[in-house]
């Protein structure tokens, strides 16, 4: 999942859109797996994007709704992390 922001200040958070990036997209790769101290059941690594092109069809939701999608995703993740403590 990639979030892209319109760089003009007039849109602020409404200028962010979300796109789905396929794992097999040309120019996309994963960095080394991080050795974590905490929650080890999920892998963490860098996402490397070198001239990756994403078609408009990969837009998730509506244009400008990326911030809302990101916040909803974080809310769901927080519940899972809180449950593990």
CSV table of C-alpha atoms in Angstrom, one decimal:
chain,number,residue,atom,x,y,z
A,1,UNK,CA,0.0,0.0,0.0
A,2,UNK,CA,1.4,3.4,-1.1
A,3,UNK,CA,0.2,6.8,0.0
A,4,UNK,CA,0.8,9.7,-2.4
A,5,UNK,CA,0.3,13.3,-1.5
A,6,UNK,CA,-0.5,16.3,-3.8
A,7,UNK,CA,2.3,18.7,-2.9
A,8,UNK,CA,0.2,21.8,-2.9
A,9,UNK,CA,-0.6,23.1,0.6
A,10,UNK,CA,-4.2,23.9,-0.2
A,11,UNK,CA,-5.3,20.2,-0.1
A,12,UNK,CA,-3.4,19.3,3.1
A,13,UNK,CA,-4.6,15.8,4.2
A,14,UNK,CA,-7.3,15.7,1.5
A,15,UNK,CA,-4.5,15.6,-1.1
A,16,UNK,CA,-3.4,12.1,-0.1
A,17,UNK,CA,-4.4,9.1,-2.1
A,18,UNK,CA,-3.8,5.4,-1.5
A,19,UNK,CA,-2.6,2.9,-4.1
A,20,UNK,CA,-2.1,-0.8,-4.0
A,21,UNK,CA,1.4,-1.8,-5.1
A,22,UNK,CA,1.7,-5.4,-6.4
A,23,UNK,CA,4.6,-7.3,-5.0
A,24,UNK,CA,5.6,-8.2,-8.6
A,25,UNK,CA,5.6,-4.6,-9.9
A,26,UNK,CA,8.8,-3.8,-11.9
A,27,UNK,CA,11.2,-1.9,-9.7
A,28,UNK,CA,9.7,-3.0,-6.4
A,29,UNK,CA,11.6,-5.1,-3.9
A,30,UNK,CA,12.0,-5.9,-0.2
A,31,UNK,CA,15.0,-4.9,1.8
A,32,UNK,CA,16.6,-7.1,4.5
A,33,UNK,CA,14.3,-8.5,7.2
A,34,UNK,CA,14.8,-6.5,10.4
A,35,UNK,CA,15.8,-8.3,13.6
A,36,UNK,CA,13.2,-7.0,16.1
A,37,UNK,CA,13.0,-7.2,19.8
A,38,UNK,CA,9.2,-7.1,20.1
A,39,UNK,CA,6.4,-8.6,18.1
A,40,UNK,CA,8.3,-11.1,16.0
A,41,UNK,CA,5.3,-12.9,14.4
A,42,UNK,CA,5.1,-10.2,11.7
A,43,UNK,CA,8.1,-9.5,9.4
A,44,UNK,CA,9.4,-5.9,9.1
A,45,UNK,CA,11.6,-4.8,6.2
A,46,UNK,CA,12.2,-1.7,4.0
A,47,UNK,CA,10.1,-1.4,0.8
A,48,UNK,CA,12.4,-0.4,-2.0
A,49,UNK,CA,10.8,1.4,-5.0
A,50,UNK,CA,13.0,2.2,-8.0
A,51,UNK,CA,11.0,4.0,-10.7
A,52,UNK,CA,7.9,1.9,-9.9
A,53,UNK,CA,4.8,2.8,-12.0
A,54,UNK,CA,1.4,2.2,-10.6
A,55,UNK,CA,-1.7,2.3,-12.9
A,56,UNK,CA,-4.6,4.5,-11.9
A,57,UNK,CA,-6.7,1.3,-11.6
A,58,UNK,CA,-4.7,0.5,-8.4
A,59,UNK,CA,-6.2,3.5,-6.6
A,60,UNK,CA,-7.7,2.3,-3.3
A,61,UNK,CA,-10.9,4.1,-2.4
A,62,UNK,CA,-11.5,7.5,-3.9
A,63,UNK,CA,-8.9,10.1,-4.9
A,64,UNK,CA,-8.0,12.3,-1.8
A,65,UNK,CA,-9.2,9.7,0.7
A,66,UNK,CA,-5.8,8.2,1.5
A,67,UNK,CA,-5.4,10.0,4.9
A,68,UNK,CA,-8.7,8.5,6.1
A,69,UNK,CA,-7.7,5.1,4.9
A,70,UNK,CA,-4.4,5.3,6.7
A,71,UNK,CA,-6.0,6.4,9.9
A,72,UNK,CA,-8.5,3.6,9.8
A,73,UNK,CA,-5.7,1.1,9.2
A,74,UNK,CA,-3.7,2.5,12.1
A,75,UNK,CA,-6.7,2.3,14.4
A,76,UNK,CA,-7.1,-1.4,13.5
A,77,UNK,CA,-3.4,-2.1,14.1
A,78,UNK,CA,-3.4,-0.4,17.5
A,79,UNK,CA,-6.1,-2.8,18.8
A,80,UNK,CA,-3.9,-5.7,17.8
A,81,UNK,CA,-0.8,-4.2,19.4
A,82,UNK,CA,-2.7,-3.4,22.6
A,83,UNK,CA,-4.0,-6.9,22.8
A,84,UNK,CA,-0.4,-8.3,22.9
A,85,UNK,CA,0.7,-6.2,25.8
